[in-house]
Coordinates of C-alpha atoms in Angstrom, one line a residue:
M1 CA 29.9 22.2 12.4
K2 CA 28.9 19.0 14.3
L3 CA 26.0 20.8 15.9
A4 CA 24.9 22.2 12.5
Q5 CA 24.7 18.6 11.2
Y6 CA 21.9 17.9 13.7
F7 CA 20.4 21.3 13.7
P8 CA 20.3 22.5 10.0
V9 CA 18.6 25.7 11.2
L10 CA 22.1 26.9 12.2
R11 CA 23.0 26.8 8.5
W12 CA 20.0 28.3 6.7
G13 CA 19.0 30.5 9.6
R14 CA 22.3 32.4 9.3
H15 CA 21.2 33.7 5.9
Y16 CA 17.5 34.1 6.4
Q17 CA 16.1 37.1 4.5
P18 CA 12.9 39.2 5.1
Q19 CA 11.6 38.2 1.6
Q20 CA 12.0 34.5 2.5
A21 CA 10.1 35.2 5.8
L22 CA 7.2 36.8 3.8
H23 CA 6.9 33.7 1.5
D24 CA 7.2 31.3 4.4
L25 CA 4.5 33.2 6.3
T26 CA 2.1 33.2 3.3
A27 CA 2.6 29.4 2.9
A28 CA 2.1 28.9 6.7
V29 CA -1.3 30.7 6.6
I30 CA -2.6 28.5 3.8
V31 CA -1.2 25.3 5.4
T32 CA -2.7 26.2 8.8
L33 CA -6.1 26.7 7.3
M34 CA -5.7 23.2 5.8
L35 CA -4.3 21.6 8.9
V36 CA -6.8 22.7 11.5
P37 CA -9.7 20.6 10.1
Q38 CA -7.2 17.8 9.2
A39 CA -5.7 17.7 12.7
L40 CA -9.2 17.4 14.3
A41 CA -10.2 14.8 11.7
Y42 CA -7.1 12.6 12.1
A43 CA -7.3 12.6 15.8
I44 CA -10.9 11.3 15.6
L45 CA -9.8 8.8 13.0
A46 CA -7.2 7.5 15.4
G47 CA -9.9 7.1 18.1
L48 CA -8.6 10.0 20.2
P49 CA -10.1 13.3 21.4
P50 CA -10.0 15.9 18.7
E51 CA -7.7 18.2 20.6
V52 CA -4.9 15.6 20.4
G53 CA -4.6 16.4 16.7
L54 CA -4.2 20.1 17.5
Y55 CA -1.5 19.3 20.2
A56 CA 0.4 17.1 17.6
S57 CA 0.4 20.0 15.2
M58 CA 2.4 22.5 17.4
L59 CA 5.7 21.5 19.1
P60 CA 6.4 18.6 16.6
L61 CA 6.2 21.0 13.7
A62 CA 8.6 23.4 15.4
V63 CA 11.0 20.7 16.3
Y64 CA 11.1 19.4 12.7
A65 CA 11.6 22.9 11.4
L66 CA 14.8 23.2 13.5
M67 CA 16.2 19.7 12.7
G68 CA 14.8 18.7 9.3
T69 CA 16.6 19.0 6.0
S70 CA 13.5 19.5 3.8
A71 CA 12.5 23.1 3.1
T72 CA 8.9 22.1 2.3
L73 CA 8.0 18.9 4.2
A74 CA 4.9 19.5 6.3
V75 CA 5.0 17.3 9.4
G76 CA 1.9 16.5 11.5
P77 CA -0.9 14.0 11.9
V78 CA -1.6 12.0 8.6
A79 CA -4.4 9.6 7.6
V80 CA -2.4 6.4 7.3
A81 CA -0.5 6.9 10.6
A82 CA -3.8 7.8 12.3
L83 CA -5.4 4.5 11.0
M84 CA -2.5 2.5 12.3
T85 CA -2.6 4.3 15.6
A86 CA -6.4 3.5 15.9
S87 CA -5.6 -0.2 15.2
A88 CA -2.8 -0.3 17.8
I89 CA -4.6 1.4 20.7
A90 CA -8.0 -0.2 20.0
P91 CA -7.7 -2.8 22.9
Y92 CA -7.0 0.0 25.3
S93 CA -9.6 2.5 24.0
A94 CA -12.2 -0.2 24.4
V95 CA -11.5 -0.4 28.1
D96 CA -11.1 3.4 28.8
S97 CA -10.6 6.4 26.5
A98 CA -8.0 7.8 28.9
L99 CA -6.1 4.5 28.5
G100 CA -6.3 4.8 24.8
L101 CA -4.8 8.3 24.9
Q102 CA -2.0 7.0 27.1
A103 CA -1.3 4.2 24.5
A104 CA -1.2 6.8 21.7
I105 CA 1.3 8.9 23.7
I106 CA 3.5 5.8 24.2
L107 CA 3.2 5.0 20.5
A108 CA 4.6 8.5 19.7
C109 CA 7.4 8.1 22.2
L110 CA 8.4 4.6 20.9
S111 CA 8.2 5.8 17.4
G112 CA 10.4 8.8 18.2
M113 CA 13.0 6.6 20.0
F114 CA 13.1 4.1 17.1
L115 CA 13.4 6.7 14.4
G116 CA 16.0 8.7 16.4
L117 CA 18.1 5.6 17.1
A118 CA 17.9 4.5 13.5
G119 CA 19.1 8.0 12.4
L120 CA 22.0 8.0 14.8
L121 CA 23.1 4.6 13.6
R122 CA 22.7 5.8 10.0
L123 CA 20.1 3.2 9.1
G124 CA 18.1 5.2 6.6
F125 CA 19.0 2.9 3.8
L126 CA 17.0 0.1 5.4
A127 CA 13.8 1.8 4.2
N128 CA 14.8 0.8 0.7
F129 CA 14.1 -2.8 1.5
L130 CA 10.4 -2.1 1.8
S131 CA 9.4 -2.4 -1.8
H132 CA 7.3 0.1 -3.6
P133 CA 4.6 -2.4 -4.6
V134 CA 4.2 -3.4 -1.0
I135 CA 4.0 0.2 0.2
A136 CA 1.6 1.0 -2.6
G137 CA -0.6 -2.0 -1.8
F138 CA -0.7 -1.1 1.9
I139 CA -1.5 2.6 1.4
S140 CA -4.2 1.9 -1.2
A141 CA -5.9 -0.6 1.1
A142 CA -5.5 1.8 4.0
S143 CA -7.2 4.6 2.0
L144 CA -10.2 2.3 1.4
L145 CA -10.3 1.4 5.1
I146 CA -10.1 5.0 6.1
A147 CA -12.9 6.0 3.7
S148 CA -15.1 3.1 4.9
S149 CA -14.5 4.0 8.6
Q150 CA -16.0 7.5 7.9
L151 CA -19.3 6.2 6.5
P152 CA -21.0 6.0 9.9
A153 CA -20.2 9.7 10.5
L154 CA -21.5 10.6 7.1
L155 CA -24.8 8.8 7.8
G156 CA -25.1 9.9 11.4
I157 CA -25.0 6.3 12.8
K158 CA -22.8 4.3 15.1
A159 CA -20.8 1.4 13.6
G160 CA -17.3 0.1 13.6
G161 CA -14.9 -2.7 12.6
D162 CA -11.3 -3.7 12.2
N163 CA -11.4 -4.6 8.5
M164 CA -13.4 -3.8 5.3
L165 CA -15.9 -6.7 5.8
S166 CA -16.7 -5.8 9.4
L167 CA -16.9 -2.1 8.7
W168 CA -19.4 -2.5 5.8
Q169 CA -21.3 -5.1 7.8
G170 CA -21.8 -2.6 10.6
V171 CA -22.8 0.1 8.2
L172 CA -25.4 -2.0 6.4
Q173 CA -26.9 -3.3 9.7
H174 CA -27.5 0.3 10.9
A175 CA -28.2 2.0 7.6
S176 CA -31.9 2.0 8.3
R177 CA -31.2 4.4 11.3
A178 CA -29.4 6.9 9.1
H179 CA -30.0 10.6 10.0
L180 CA -31.4 12.0 6.7
P181 CA -30.2 15.6 7.2
T182 CA -26.7 14.4 8.0
A183 CA -26.6 12.1 5.0
I184 CA -27.8 14.9 2.6
L185 CA -25.4 17.5 4.0
S186 CA -22.5 14.9 3.9
G187 CA -23.1 14.3 0.2
L188 CA -23.3 18.1 -0.4
T189 CA -20.0 18.6 1.5
I190 CA -18.2 15.9 -0.5
L191 CA -19.5 17.3 -3.7
I192 CA -18.2 20.8 -2.8
L193 CA -14.8 19.4 -1.8
V194 CA -14.4 17.3 -4.9
A195 CA -15.6 20.1 -7.2
S196 CA -13.3 22.7 -5.7
R197 CA -10.3 20.3 -6.1
K198 CA -11.1 19.4 -9.8
Y199 CA -12.6 22.6 -11.2
G200 CA -12.2 25.3 -8.6
V201 CA -8.8 26.7 -9.7
R202 CA -9.9 26.8 -13.4
L203 CA -13.2 28.5 -12.6
L204 CA -11.6 31.1 -10.3
Q205 CA -9.0 31.9 -12.9
V206 CA -11.8 32.4 -15.5
M207 CA -13.3 34.9 -13.0
G208 CA -10.1 36.9 -13.0
L209 CA -8.1 35.6 -10.0
T210 CA -4.4 34.9 -10.4
P211 CA -3.3 31.2 -10.2
F212 CA -1.8 31.7 -6.8
W213 CA -5.0 33.2 -5.2
A214 CA -7.2 30.7 -7.1
Q215 CA -5.2 27.8 -5.6
A216 CA -5.1 29.4 -2.1
M217 CA -8.9 29.8 -2.1
C218 CA -9.5 26.2 -3.3
R219 CA -7.2 24.8 -0.6
S220 CA -9.1 26.9 2.0
V221 CA -12.4 25.3 1.1
P222 CA -12.3 22.7 4.0
A223 CA -11.6 25.6 6.5
M224 CA -14.5 27.6 4.9
L225 CA -16.8 24.6 5.3
V226 CA -15.7 24.3 9.0
I227 CA -16.6 27.9 9.6
V228 CA -20.0 27.6 7.8
G229 CA -20.9 24.3 9.5
T230 CA -20.0 25.5 12.9
L231 CA -21.9 28.8 12.6
A232 CA -24.9 26.9 11.3
V233 CA -24.9 24.8 14.4
Q234 CA -24.4 27.8 16.7
W235 CA -27.2 29.7 15.0
A236 CA -29.5 26.6 15.5
C237 CA -30.3 26.3 11.8
A238 CA -33.1 23.8 11.1
C239 CA -31.0 21.7 8.8
M240 CA -28.5 21.1 11.7
Q241 CA -31.1 19.6 14.1
G242 CA -29.8 16.2 15.4
V243 CA -26.4 16.6 13.7
V244 CA -23.5 15.1 15.8
T245 CA -20.8 17.7 16.6
V246 CA -17.2 17.3 17.7
G247 CA -17.9 17.9 21.3
D248 CA -16.0 19.7 24.0
I249 CA -12.4 20.8 23.1
P250 CA -10.4 22.0 26.1
A251 CA -9.1 25.6 25.5
G252 CA -5.4 26.4 26.1
L253 CA -2.1 24.6 25.5
P254 CA -1.3 21.0 26.5
A255 CA 0.6 20.4 29.7
L256 CA 4.0 18.9 29.3
T257 CA 3.7 15.2 30.1
L258 CA 5.9 12.1 30.3
P259 CA 4.6 8.9 28.7
E260 CA 3.3 6.5 31.4
G261 CA 2.1 3.0 31.3
S262 CA 2.8 -0.5 32.4
Y263 CA 5.7 -2.6 31.0
T264 CA 3.1 -4.8 29.3
M265 CA 1.6 -1.9 27.5
W266 CA 5.0 -0.6 26.3
Q267 CA 5.9 -4.1 25.1
S268 CA 2.6 -4.6 23.3
L269 CA 2.9 -1.3 21.5
L270 CA 6.5 -1.8 20.4
M271 CA 5.9 -3.5 17.1
P272 CA 3.0 -1.2 16.0
A273 CA 5.3 1.8 16.8
I274 CA 8.0 0.3 14.6
F275 CA 5.5 -0.3 11.7
I276 CA 4.1 3.3 12.1
S277 CA 7.7 4.6 12.0
I278 CA 8.7 2.6 8.9
V279 CA 5.6 3.5 6.9
G280 CA 5.7 7.1 8.0
Y281 CA 9.4 7.5 7.2
V282 CA 9.1 5.9 3.7
E283 CA 6.2 8.3 2.9
S284 CA 8.0 11.3 4.3
I285 CA 11.4 10.7 2.6
S286 CA 9.7 9.9 -0.7
V287 CA 7.8 13.2 -0.6
A288 CA 10.8 15.2 0.7
Q289 CA 13.1 13.9 -2.0
S290 CA 10.6 14.4 -4.7
L291 CA 10.0 18.0 -3.7
A292 CA 13.7 18.7 -3.1
M293 CA 14.6 17.4 -6.6
K294 CA 12.4 20.0 -8.2
R295 CA 14.4 22.7 -6.5
R296 CA 17.8 21.0 -6.8
Q297 CA 18.1 20.7 -3.0
R298 CA 19.5 17.9 -1.0
I299 CA 17.8 15.7 1.6
D300 CA 19.8 13.8 4.2
P301 CA 17.9 10.6 4.9
D302 CA 19.6 9.9 8.2
Q303 CA 19.0 13.4 9.5
E304 CA 15.4 13.1 8.4
L305 CA 15.2 10.0 10.7
I306 CA 16.5 12.0 13.6
A307 CA 14.2 15.0 12.9
L308 CA 11.1 12.8 12.6
G309 CA 12.1 11.0 15.7
A310 CA 12.5 14.2 17.6
A311 CA 9.1 15.4 16.3
N312 CA 7.4 12.3 17.6
L313 CA 9.1 12.6 21.0
A314 CA 7.9 16.2 21.1
A315 CA 4.4 14.9 20.4
S316 CA 4.6 12.4 23.2
F317 CA 5.6 15.1 25.6
T318 CA 2.7 17.3 24.7
A319 CA -0.1 14.6 24.7
G320 CA -0.1 14.2 20.9
Q321 CA -0.3 11.3 18.5
P322 CA 2.4 9.9 16.1
V323 CA 3.3 12.4 13.4
T324 CA 5.0 12.2 10.0
G325 CA 5.3 14.1 6.8
G326 CA 2.0 14.6 4.9
V327 CA 1.9 14.3 1.1
S328 CA -0.9 16.8 0.4
R329 CA 0.2 19.4 2.9
S330 CA 3.8 19.3 1.8
V331 CA 2.7 19.9 -1.8
V332 CA 0.5 22.7 -0.8
N333 CA 3.4 24.1 1.3
R334 CA 5.7 24.1 -1.7
D335 CA 3.1 25.5 -4.1
A336 CA 2.2 28.2 -1.7
G337 CA 5.8 29.5 -1.8
A338 CA 7.6 28.1 1.3
E339 CA 11.3 28.6 0.9
T340 CA 12.7 27.3 4.2
P341 CA 11.7 25.1 7.2
A342 CA 10.7 28.3 8.9
A343 CA 7.3 27.9 7.3
G344 CA 6.8 25.0 9.7
L345 CA 7.6 27.3 12.6
F346 CA 5.0 29.8 11.4
T347 CA 2.5 26.9 10.9
A348 CA 3.1 25.7 14.5
L349 CA 2.4 29.3 15.7
G350 CA -0.8 29.4 13.7
M351 CA -1.9 26.1 15.2
L352 CA -1.1 27.4 18.7
L353 CA -3.3 30.5 18.2
A354 CA -6.1 28.3 16.8
T355 CA -5.9 26.0 19.8
V356 CA -5.9 28.8 22.3
F357 CA -8.6 31.0 20.7
L358 CA -10.8 28.7 18.7
A359 CA -11.0 25.5 20.7
S360 CA -14.3 26.2 22.4
W361 CA -15.8 27.6 19.1
L362 CA -14.7 24.4 17.2
S363 CA -16.6 22.2 19.7
Q364 CA -19.7 23.0 17.7
L365 CA -18.1 21.7 14.4
P366 CA -20.3 19.0 12.8
R367 CA -18.5 15.6 12.6
F368 CA -19.7 14.9 9.1
I369 CA -17.6 17.8 7.8
L370 CA -14.5 16.2 9.2
A371 CA -15.5 12.8 7.8
A372 CA -16.0 14.3 4.4
T373 CA -12.6 16.1 4.6
I374 CA -10.9 12.8 5.4
I375 CA -12.6 10.9 2.6
V376 CA -11.7 13.4 -0.1
A377 CA -8.1 13.7 1.3
V378 CA -7.5 9.9 1.0
M379 CA -9.1 9.6 -2.4
S380 CA -5.8 10.5 -4.0
L381 CA -4.0 7.7 -2.1
F382 CA -5.8 5.0 -4.0
D383 CA -4.6 4.4 -7.6
W384 CA -6.3 1.6 -9.4
R385 CA -3.8 1.9 -12.3
M386 CA -1.0 0.5 -10.2
F387 CA -2.5 -3.0 -10.4
A388 CA -2.5 -3.0 -14.2
D389 CA 1.0 -1.4 -14.4
S390 CA 2.4 -3.8 -11.9
W391 CA 0.9 -6.8 -13.8
R392 CA 2.5 -5.6 -17.0
R393 CA 5.9 -4.8 -15.5
N394 CA 6.6 -7.7 -13.1
R395 CA 4.3 -10.5 -12.0
S396 CA 6.1 -11.0 -8.6
D397 CA 5.6 -7.3 -7.8
F398 CA 2.0 -7.7 -8.7
I399 CA 1.6 -10.7 -6.3
A400 CA 3.3 -8.8 -3.5
L401 CA 1.1 -5.8 -4.1
L402 CA -2.1 -7.9 -4.2
M403 CA -1.3 -9.9 -1.1
T404 CA -0.5 -6.8 1.0
F405 CA -3.6 -5.0 -0.3
A406 CA -5.8 -8.0 0.4
I407 CA -4.5 -8.8 3.9
T408 CA -4.7 -5.1 4.9
L409 CA -8.2 -4.8 3.6
L410 CA -9.6 -8.1 4.8
V411 CA -7.7 -8.8 8.1
D412 CA -6.4 -5.6 9.7
V413 CA -3.8 -2.9 9.3
E414 CA -1.2 -4.5 11.6
H415 CA -1.3 -7.8 9.8
G416 CA -1.2 -6.1 6.5
I417 CA 2.0 -4.1 7.1
S418 CA 3.5 -7.2 8.8
A419 CA 2.8 -9.2 5.7
G420 CA 4.2 -6.4 3.6
V421 CA 7.5 -6.3 5.4
L422 CA 7.8 -10.1 5.2
I423 CA 6.9 -10.1 1.5
S424 CA 9.5 -7.4 0.8
I425 CA 12.2 -9.3 2.6
A426 CA 11.1 -12.6 0.8
M427 CA 11.2 -10.9 -2.6
H428 CA 14.6 -9.5 -2.0
V429 CA 16.0 -12.8 -0.8
Y430 CA 14.4 -14.7 -3.7
R431 CA 15.7 -12.3 -6.3
S432 CA 19.2 -12.1 -4.9
S433 CA 19.3 -15.9 -4.6
R434 CA 18.6 -16.2 -8.4
P435 CA 21.0 -13.8 -10.1
H436 CA 20.7 -13.2 -13.8
I437 CA 23.1 -15.5 -15.6
A438 CA 23.4 -15.2 -19.4
V439 CA 25.2 -17.3 -22.0
V440 CA 27.0 -14.7 -24.1
G441 CA 28.6 -14.6 -27.5
Q442 CA 30.7 -12.2 -29.6
V443 CA 29.0 -9.5 -31.5
P444 CA 30.4 -9.9 -35.1
G445 CA 33.2 -7.5 -35.9
T446 CA 33.5 -6.2 -32.3
E447 CA 35.1 -7.0 -29.0
H448 CA 31.7 -6.9 -27.3
F449 CA 29.8 -9.8 -25.9
R450 CA 26.0 -10.0 -25.5
N451 CA 23.2 -12.4 -24.5
V452 CA 22.8 -15.2 -27.1
T453 CA 19.0 -15.0 -26.7
R454 CA 18.7 -11.3 -27.4
H455 CA 21.4 -10.7 -30.1
A456 CA 22.8 -12.3 -33.2
V457 CA 26.3 -13.3 -32.0
N458 CA 29.1 -15.6 -32.8
V459 CA 29.4 -18.7 -30.6
C460 CA 31.7 -21.7 -30.5
P461 CA 30.3 -25.2 -29.6
D462 CA 33.5 -26.0 -27.7
V463 CA 33.3 -22.8 -25.4
V464 CA 30.5 -21.4 -23.3
T465 CA 30.7 -18.1 -21.6
L466 CA 28.5 -17.4 -18.6
R467 CA 28.1 -13.7 -17.5
V468 CA 26.9 -13.3 -13.9
D469 CA 25.1 -10.0 -13.4
E470 CA 25.4 -9.8 -9.6
S471 CA 27.9 -10.1 -6.8
L472 CA 28.2 -13.7 -5.5
Y473 CA 27.5 -14.6 -1.9
F474 CA 26.2 -17.5 0.2
A475 CA 22.6 -17.1 -0.9
N476 CA 23.1 -17.2 -4.7
A477 CA 26.4 -19.2 -5.2
R478 CA 24.6 -22.5 -5.4
Y479 CA 22.4 -21.2 -8.1
L480 CA 25.5 -20.4 -10.2
E481 CA 26.8 -23.9 -9.6
Q482 CA 23.5 -25.3 -10.8
K483 CA 23.6 -23.2 -14.0
V484 CA 27.1 -24.3 -14.8
L485 CA 26.2 -28.0 -14.3
E486 CA 23.1 -27.5 -16.6
V487 CA 25.3 -26.0 -19.3
V488 CA 27.7 -28.9 -19.1
A489 CA 24.9 -31.4 -19.3
D490 CA 23.4 -29.6 -22.4
N491 CA 26.7 -29.4 -24.3
P492 CA 28.4 -32.9 -24.5
S493 CA 31.2 -31.5 -26.7
L494 CA 32.1 -28.7 -24.3
K495 CA 35.8 -28.1 -23.7
H496 CA 35.9 -24.7 -21.9
V497 CA 33.7 -22.7 -19.5
I498 CA 34.4 -19.0 -19.1
L499 CA 32.9 -17.1 -16.2
M500 CA 32.6 -13.5 -17.2
C501 CA 32.8 -11.4 -14.0
S502 CA 32.4 -7.9 -15.3
A503 CA 29.3 -7.3 -13.0
V504 CA 30.7 -9.2 -10.0
N505 CA 31.8 -6.6 -7.4
E506 CA 32.2 -8.9 -4.4
V507 CA 32.6 -12.6 -3.6
D508 CA 32.2 -13.9 -0.1
G509 CA 33.8 -17.0 1.5
S510 CA 30.8 -19.3 0.7
A511 CA 30.8 -18.2 -2.9
M512 CA 34.5 -18.8 -3.2
E513 CA 34.1 -22.3 -1.9
V514 CA 31.4 -22.9 -4.6
L515 CA 33.8 -21.6 -7.3
E516 CA 36.4 -24.1 -6.0
A517 CA 33.8 -26.9 -6.2
V518 CA 32.8 -25.9 -9.8
N519 CA 36.5 -26.0 -10.7
H520 CA 36.8 -29.4 -9.2
H521 CA 33.8 -30.8 -11.0
L522 CA 34.9 -29.4 -14.4
S523 CA 38.4 -30.6 -13.9
A524 CA 37.1 -34.2 -13.3
L525 CA 35.2 -33.9 -16.6
G526 CA 38.3 -32.6 -18.5
I527 CA 36.7 -29.2 -19.0
G528 CA 38.7 -26.0 -18.5
F529 CA 37.4 -23.4 -16.1
H530 CA 38.4 -19.8 -16.8
L531 CA 37.6 -16.4 -15.4
S532 CA 37.5 -13.1 -17.3
E533 CA 37.2 -9.3 -16.5
V534 CA 37.8 -10.0 -12.8
K535 CA 37.6 -6.7 -10.7
G536 CA 40.4 -5.8 -8.3
P537 CA 38.5 -6.6 -5.0
V538 CA 37.4 -10.0 -6.4
M539 CA 40.9 -10.7 -7.7
D540 CA 42.2 -10.1 -4.2
M541 CA 39.8 -12.7 -2.9
V542 CA 40.9 -15.2 -5.6
Q543 CA 44.6 -14.6 -4.9
H544 CA 44.1 -15.4 -1.2
S545 CA 42.1 -18.6 -1.8
T546 CA 43.0 -22.1 -3.0
L547 CA 41.2 -21.4 -6.2
R548 CA 44.2 -19.5 -7.6
Q549 CA 46.4 -22.6 -7.2
Q550 CA 43.8 -25.2 -8.2
L551 CA 42.3 -23.4 -11.2
N552 CA 42.6 -25.6 -14.2
G553 CA 42.2 -22.7 -16.6
K554 CA 43.4 -19.1 -16.8
I555 CA 42.3 -15.7 -15.7
Y556 CA 42.0 -13.3 -18.6
L557 CA 42.0 -9.5 -18.4
T558 CA 39.2 -9.2 -21.0
Q559 CA 36.5 -11.5 -22.3
Y560 CA 37.7 -10.9 -25.8
Q561 CA 41.2 -12.2 -24.9
A562 CA 39.6 -15.3 -23.4
Y563 CA 37.4 -16.0 -26.4
A564 CA 40.2 -15.3 -28.9
A565 CA 42.5 -17.8 -27.1
L566 CA 39.9 -20.6 -26.5
A567 CA 37.3 -20.4 -29.2
C568 CA 37.4 -22.5 -32.4
H569 CA 38.3 -20.6 -35.5

């Protein structure tokens, strides 16, 4: 049973049926057709040789299939992780391409160790502290950076940069040297990819295809373009003269390797690896839980950490790049009929066959096709509506989103995600240090109490009830004390203060000292201090503190009893 906890394949594999295998195999074929061009593209996006993407799409997929708890999550190279990898290894790639590959392998290893350790320590909940606005801002900015980084390949020029400004500056400086056939074919390729996404399924259904086959054909369009483009280069078509191709791709499987590098290199790549792990895990768990919910399946967040960690370690041992769960591939995997993680095993087998038998053939693949594939793939990651929605819902969320977006776009990826993490922590600390505290009154004719600013309620000028809507601890207790003193200052005729504790689940030692101080201040002013609706664990704390003996008021079981005993009638 303990072994099955870490290897879920021992549970679902016991009942695996031939019909499930057929569905998984069908899904794997479609995902493989989608993954081959993406794997090549994301390796190039990461600043690595194209075959690295193929290597990262074999053993890591198989390892996740054995250890993951999601039936449909498709693991492999993804755009955002590739961009973060490119940023992290850039200092080493600038010196030597082999050193850059070594750095990418170390990144995968460090990411695997971090994720695996976090899973064994059951730290999956920590991902919840990275707020959605911050993640959304980072991914949206990253999508624009990724798209901008592909413009040189679309135009057939050489240009680069670390941020949006430097990328566009390089493109504009070299735009006059653009290769016209490449630019025209790039535009046509993007047009075909976008049209197939938006209108392809509907058109093919009108032509008589079933929804399944219509979707399958549309999702195979990138693979079809790869085939057509490669054949056009091999046949020396006139339109392909001067078009840049992928270049030599070694045939065969990668040799098993151990990550190597100096201590300084490992140390410099530690924080980038942690950032890649956090962003990758948040993206993966979000997709996995969303897809699992639609099938009423369960995802174990801690086991997902272990499975993704093992997948990244597998990538590092096979000369691959960091991997995580991909949004688009996972959705395609689900829609194509995948029923179990075995679909990942079949996909890994398909990638193995492609690497062995198609590597030399793919060396003639035009780079602009991969660039167009990347741009169309990341288009869905940017959502302009999130800015307006965030502005309407919560201004502090909007500020966090905008800051993360701007820093990622204008500085670089590493500083953007660093700022995002710090902003998330700062937002959490700020919000928890200022709990919602409401003055409440009695709803006429009932025993219920509601906020005086939101409801027509009965109040007594001699009594004020404060309802605290959060547990009390060292960071927010002083805020409660401040609110009590403000209420006392605003009500000269006040005789009693009731602290309604219905939402207080815990009180730490610092907060208990503040409550004792509040009691002391109110006693000196001749104002009674009372508690109502105190929960058991909080009451235990009160009983073992000096507040119980020093309290100048009473502790009431319900707020209604407190109000009935103290309010003017």
